[in-house]
mmCIF file of C-alpha atoms in Angstrom:
data_model
loop_
_atom_site.group_PDB
_atom_site.id
_atom_site.type_symbol
_atom_site.label_atom_id
_atom_site.label_comp_id
_atom_site.label_asym_id
_atom_site.label_seq_id
_atom_site.Cartn_x
_atom_site.Cartn_y
_atom_site.Cartn_z
ATOM 1 C CA MET A 532 -28.463 218.010 126.989
ATOM 2 C CA GLU A 533 -28.035 214.363 127.799
ATOM 3 C CA LYS A 534 -24.965 213.256 129.726
ATOM 4 C CA GLU A 535 -23.829 210.599 127.261
ATOM 5 C CA MET A 536 -20.447 211.168 125.700
ATOM 6 C CA MET A 537 -20.683 212.369 122.118
ATOM 7 C CA ASN A 538 -18.268 213.722 119.542
ATOM 8 C CA SER A 539 -19.255 217.264 118.706
ATOM 9 C CA SER A 540 -18.132 220.333 116.831
ATOM 10 C CA PHE A 541 -19.185 223.891 117.618
ATOM 11 C CA GLN A 542 -20.287 226.246 114.860
ATOM 12 C CA SER A 543 -20.243 230.009 115.383
ATOM 13 C CA VAL A 544 -23.709 231.520 115.015
ATOM 14 C CA ASN A 545 -22.565 234.866 113.637
ATOM 15 C CA TYR A 546 -19.793 233.365 111.476
ATOM 16 C CA PRO A 547 -21.458 230.117 110.331
ATOM 17 C CA ASP A 548 -18.504 229.150 108.124
ATOM 18 C CA ARG A 549 -16.285 229.002 111.249
ATOM 19 C CA TYR A 550 -16.009 226.401 113.997
ATOM 20 C CA ILE A 551 -14.226 226.256 117.340
ATOM 21 C CA ARG A 552 -10.848 224.578 116.919
ATOM 22 C CA HIS A 553 -7.571 224.412 118.786
ATOM 23 C CA LYS A 554 -4.267 225.404 117.213
ATOM 24 C CA GLY A 555 -1.013 225.777 119.111
ATOM 25 C CA PHE A 556 -2.924 224.895 122.312
ATOM 26 C CA MET A 557 -5.077 228.031 121.963
ATOM 27 C CA PHE A 558 -8.648 228.230 120.633
ATOM 28 C CA TYR A 559 -10.042 230.038 117.609
ATOM 29 C CA ILE A 560 -13.024 229.999 115.282
ATOM 30 C CA GLU A 561 -11.858 229.154 111.765
ATOM 31 C CA PRO A 562 -13.139 227.639 108.536
ATOM 32 C CA ILE A 563 -12.547 223.870 108.508
ATOM 33 C CA ARG A 564 -10.784 222.792 105.324
ATOM 34 C CA SER A 565 -8.265 220.034 106.013
ATOM 35 C CA GLU A 566 -8.307 216.737 107.874
ATOM 36 C CA LEU A 567 -6.134 218.336 110.576
ATOM 37 C CA ASP A 568 -8.686 221.153 110.909
ATOM 38 C CA GLN A 569 -11.424 218.525 111.315
ATOM 39 C CA GLN A 570 -9.452 216.767 114.043
ATOM 40 C CA ASP A 571 -8.726 220.051 115.849
ATOM 41 C CA ALA A 572 -12.425 221.009 115.665
ATOM 42 C CA SER A 573 -13.772 217.741 117.144
ATOM 43 C CA PHE A 574 -14.389 217.258 120.849
ATOM 44 C CA VAL A 575 -16.026 214.779 123.162
ATOM 45 C CA LEU A 576 -18.490 216.333 125.589
ATOM 46 C CA VAL A 577 -17.886 214.490 128.858
ATOM 47 C CA PRO A 578 -19.372 214.900 132.337
ATOM 48 C CA GLY A 579 -17.787 217.938 133.979
ATOM 49 C CA LEU A 580 -14.430 217.278 135.627
ATOM 50 C CA ASP A 581 -15.496 219.341 138.645
ATOM 51 C CA ASN A 582 -19.228 218.669 138.663
ATOM 52 C CA GLU A 583 -20.872 215.929 136.608
ATOM 53 C CA ALA A 584 -24.044 218.013 136.316
ATOM 54 C CA TYR A 585 -22.094 220.117 133.791
ATOM 55 C CA PHE A 586 -19.679 219.406 130.911
ATOM 56 C CA SER A 587 -16.031 219.357 129.956
ATOM 57 C CA PHE A 588 -14.696 219.406 126.395
ATOM 58 C CA ARG A 589 -12.097 216.713 125.679
ATOM 59 C CA SER A 590 -10.055 216.948 122.484
ATOM 60 C CA VAL A 591 -10.532 214.073 120.031
ATOM 61 C CA ASN A 592 -7.000 214.197 118.637
ATOM 62 C CA TYR A 593 -5.337 214.943 122.002
ATOM 63 C CA PRO A 594 -7.528 212.719 124.198
ATOM 64 C CA ASP A 595 -5.777 213.606 127.469
ATOM 65 C CA HIS A 596 -6.279 217.364 126.830
ATOM 66 C CA PHE A 597 -9.268 219.507 127.782
ATOM 67 C CA LEU A 598 -10.530 222.960 126.902
ATOM 68 C CA ARG A 599 -10.025 225.215 129.922
ATOM 69 C CA HIS A 600 -9.849 228.913 130.691
ATOM 70 C CA GLN A 601 -6.707 230.445 132.149
ATOM 71 C CA ASN A 602 -6.109 234.182 132.503
ATOM 72 C CA TYR A 603 -9.337 234.701 130.518
ATOM 73 C CA GLU A 604 -7.938 232.864 127.484
ATOM 74 C CA ILE A 605 -9.303 229.525 126.276
ATOM 75 C CA LYS A 606 -6.521 226.928 126.078
ATOM 76 C CA LEU A 607 -5.982 223.209 125.510
ATOM 77 C CA HIS A 608 -4.239 221.640 128.516
ATOM 78 C CA THR A 609 -3.718 218.320 130.236
ATOM 79 C CA SER A 610 -4.987 218.065 133.785
ATOM 80 C CA ASP A 611 -2.508 218.858 136.529
ATOM 81 C CA GLY A 612 -4.871 217.170 138.997
ATOM 82 C CA SER A 613 -5.727 220.417 140.779
ATOM 83 C CA ASP A 614 -9.156 221.604 141.848
ATOM 84 C CA LEU A 615 -8.497 224.782 139.870
ATOM 85 C CA PHE A 616 -7.952 222.852 136.629
ATOM 86 C CA ARG A 617 -11.141 220.835 137.157
ATOM 87 C CA LYS A 618 -13.125 224.034 137.732
ATOM 88 C CA ASP A 619 -11.487 225.868 134.794
ATOM 89 C CA ALA A 620 -12.374 222.950 132.496
ATOM 90 C CA THR A 621 -16.041 222.634 133.530
ATOM 91 C CA PHE A 622 -18.814 224.616 131.861
ATOM 92 C CA LYS A 623 -22.558 224.953 132.084
ATOM 93 C CA ILE A 624 -24.190 224.616 128.661
ATOM 94 C CA VAL A 625 -27.082 227.086 128.597
ATOM 95 C CA PRO A 626 -29.559 228.196 125.932
ATOM 96 C CA GLY A 627 -27.791 230.521 123.508
ATOM 97 C CA LEU A 628 -27.622 234.100 124.724
ATOM 98 C CA TYR A 629 -28.505 235.176 121.186
ATOM 99 C CA GLY A 630 -31.731 233.188 121.485
ATOM 100 C CA ASN A 631 -31.641 231.448 118.123
ATOM 101 C CA GLY A 632 -31.667 227.870 119.367
ATOM 102 C CA GLY A 633 -27.906 227.655 119.852
ATOM 103 C CA PHE A 634 -25.977 227.260 123.085
ATOM 104 C CA SER A 635 -23.618 229.319 125.223
ATOM 105 C CA PHE A 636 -20.918 227.975 127.547
ATOM 106 C CA GLU A 637 -20.774 229.535 131.023
ATOM 107 C CA SER A 638 -17.841 229.011 133.362
ATOM 108 C CA ILE A 639 -18.801 227.284 136.607
ATOM 109 C CA ASN A 640 -16.115 229.037 138.654
ATOM 110 C CA TYR A 641 -16.747 232.447 137.056
ATOM 111 C CA PRO A 642 -20.560 232.669 136.888
ATOM 112 C CA GLY A 643 -21.682 235.190 134.286
ATOM 113 C CA TYR A 644 -18.517 234.649 132.223
ATOM 114 C CA TYR A 645 -18.897 232.886 128.879
ATOM 115 C CA ILE A 646 -16.705 231.475 126.133
ATOM 116 C CA ARG A 647 -16.646 234.208 123.505
ATOM 117 C CA HIS A 648 -14.849 234.744 120.224
ATOM 118 C CA GLN A 649 -13.271 238.118 119.615
ATOM 119 C CA ASN A 650 -11.090 238.731 116.554
ATOM 120 C CA TYR A 651 -11.556 234.988 115.906
ATOM 121 C CA GLN A 652 -9.808 233.941 119.157
ATOM 122 C CA LEU A 653 -11.667 232.462 122.141
ATOM 123 C CA TYR A 654 -11.709 234.125 125.543
ATOM 124 C CA LEU A 655 -13.682 233.966 128.767
ATOM 125 C CA HIS A 656 -15.577 237.258 129.058
ATOM 126 C CA GLN A 657 -18.217 238.646 131.348
ATOM 127 C CA SER A 658 -21.474 239.520 129.660
ATOM 128 C CA ASP A 659 -21.858 243.184 128.769
ATOM 129 C CA GLY A 660 -25.436 242.591 127.614
ATOM 130 C CA SER A 661 -24.748 243.793 124.063
ATOM 131 C CA GLU A 662 -26.146 242.089 120.983
ATOM 132 C CA LEU A 663 -22.595 241.538 119.716
ATOM 133 C CA PHE A 664 -21.637 239.758 122.942
ATOM 134 C CA LYS A 665 -24.722 237.553 122.686
ATOM 135 C CA ARG A 666 -23.879 236.593 119.092
ATOM 136 C CA ASP A 667 -20.175 236.037 119.901
ATOM 137 C CA THR A 668 -21.079 233.606 122.712
ATOM 138 C CA THR A 669 -23.674 231.525 120.866
ATOM 139 C CA PHE A 670 -22.745 228.331 119.029
ATOM 140 C CA SER A 671 -24.572 225.485 117.344
ATOM 141 C CA ILE A 672 -23.563 222.049 118.606
ATOM 142 C CA VAL A 673 -23.219 219.798 115.572
ATOM 143 C CA LYS A 674 -22.028 216.267 114.891
ATOM 144 C CA GLY A 675 -18.259 216.137 115.279
ATOM 145 C CA PHE A 676 -16.178 216.250 112.117
ATOM 146 C CA ILE A 677 -14.317 213.205 113.479
ATOM 147 C CA GLN A 678 -16.344 210.334 114.947
#
């Protein structure tokens, strides 16, 4: 992926009618129906807060908030300026574990742990090697609903 900033949305591979979105400062995959849904499902991929070789996900409608993992949950937070926040909000975008041309998002401070949906909520989980895990961690990166 190129390092230019771009507005993006993230479509689930195994639930293609659902996209990553934040709601109540937590993350889910949900169908996108309203303008608010579109805003909550649009992000700017920016150079990683901890390492510019990787990426961070900045919210479009809360531009000072970033996707980060905390206690293995995926949350929307503002930076507290700590090294831990920068690491928790930086991900390596790798070829999709499901191998269908999508992408998976690996934590840089928890190698081998990926953003995964389970019961439609997003978590940071370690790979168990199963086909379900591979599908649950693979997303298509599409043009953001909000540009």
